[in-house]
């Protein structure tokens, strides 16, 4: 149904294509789980050198595993714990070049060496976080962080659990 072929010589071009594809794949769909599922598939396919890409959702003040691509992962993460919990508690992007140097890092996949976590905020509410993991040290830089934050900011309304309604027929 969706078959995007994203390829680019430079990072800004790749992210521009990725953001367009992410917009297209979620357009008109109000269900946040469906949108998170398609976005994790898209991110995992489009961004090189990832071993995990997916979402944790804010379930009453605790993060709970959402749609993802990669190995089976930890299900519940308290706010303030690990990289994801730190992003949720602070509502700030976490760019971790070496996960082994991050106090309290939660090792779901032992292969992970670097990580980028973007909080998802919509209408002042923390919806959850986007988590990207790589087996390469320092895989993510500030450009990745800025583009992923832009993607999440643009799509946060489609990831919110507030208004799940049947799709229009
Ligand atoms: N490493 C994360 C846990 C989630 S997994 O990487 C999928 C953390 O420290 O929060």
XYZ file of C-alpha atoms in Angstrom, residues 44-160:
117
model
C 13.495 1.864 10.684
C 13.619 1.427 6.930
C 14.706 4.951 6.021
C 17.391 5.717 8.602
C 20.611 3.742 8.236
C 22.297 1.876 11.094
C 19.370 1.476 13.492
C 18.662 -1.656 15.544
C 15.463 -0.321 17.158
C 12.931 2.370 16.274
C 9.663 2.852 18.065
C 7.448 4.438 20.640
C 6.766 4.371 24.358
C 3.401 5.848 25.393
C 2.505 7.788 28.502
C 0.097 5.538 30.373
C -0.859 7.432 33.513
C 2.613 8.720 34.340
C 4.564 5.641 33.282
C 5.965 4.789 29.855
C 4.523 1.664 28.244
C 5.921 0.001 25.136
C 4.145 0.970 21.927
C 4.598 0.060 18.264
C 8.209 -0.524 17.250
C 10.635 -2.287 14.901
C 13.517 -4.274 16.355
C 14.013 -6.819 19.119
C 11.421 -7.350 21.852
C 11.948 -4.622 24.452
C 11.300 -3.619 28.072
C 7.589 -2.989 28.530
C 7.328 -0.407 31.316
C 9.736 2.443 32.101
C 9.066 4.841 35.006
C 9.453 8.563 34.290
C 12.985 9.622 35.186
C 14.502 6.172 34.532
C 16.816 5.435 31.612
C 17.079 7.563 28.504
C 13.367 7.297 27.638
C 12.212 8.072 31.178
C 14.575 11.052 31.321
C 13.130 12.404 28.043
C 9.601 11.919 29.394
C 10.310 13.606 32.741
C 12.258 16.536 31.278
C 10.327 16.810 28.013
C 13.718 17.391 26.397
C 15.376 15.511 23.549
C 18.026 13.079 24.792
C 20.989 12.590 22.475
C 23.247 9.888 23.908
C 26.504 9.185 22.068
C 27.486 6.303 24.358
C 24.680 4.552 26.196
C 27.170 2.834 28.507
C 28.112 6.259 29.871
C 24.477 7.252 30.541
C 23.617 6.692 34.210
C 20.649 4.330 34.484
C 20.519 3.427 30.797
C 18.147 0.483 30.309
C 19.697 -2.106 28.006
C 16.831 -3.700 26.086
C 19.052 -4.788 23.201
C 22.668 -5.361 24.201
C 23.731 -4.271 20.695
C 22.615 -0.660 21.284
C 25.521 1.787 21.599
C 23.898 5.182 20.969
C 20.367 6.490 21.311
C 18.110 9.421 20.409
C 14.868 9.961 22.309
C 12.341 12.669 21.373
C 9.444 13.512 23.705
C 6.017 13.802 22.066
C 3.972 16.695 23.432
C 0.551 17.677 22.119
C -1.601 20.462 23.563
C 0.654 20.565 26.600
C 0.220 16.816 27.262
C 3.084 14.329 27.153
C 1.899 11.641 24.707
C 5.041 9.502 24.944
C 8.483 9.331 23.357
C 10.065 8.298 20.074
C 13.115 6.095 20.719
C 15.814 5.385 18.119
C 18.723 3.038 18.916
C 21.864 2.283 16.945
C 24.590 -0.340 17.285
C 27.113 2.359 16.268
C 28.573 4.721 18.870
C 27.621 8.370 18.265
C 25.285 7.421 15.395
C 23.080 10.484 16.038
C 24.097 14.148 15.964
C 22.321 17.428 16.599
C 21.030 17.464 13.016
C 19.308 14.073 13.550
C 17.884 15.407 16.816
C 16.532 18.571 15.181
C 14.947 16.750 12.215
C 13.393 14.034 14.403
C 12.039 16.716 16.736
C 10.555 18.518 13.716
C 8.947 15.291 12.477
C 7.419 14.591 15.887
C 6.252 18.176 16.355
C 4.513 18.142 12.970
C 2.780 14.826 13.616
C 2.082 15.022 17.356
C -1.656 15.558 16.778
C -1.818 12.236 14.917
C -0.070 10.447 17.786
C -2.355 11.740 20.508
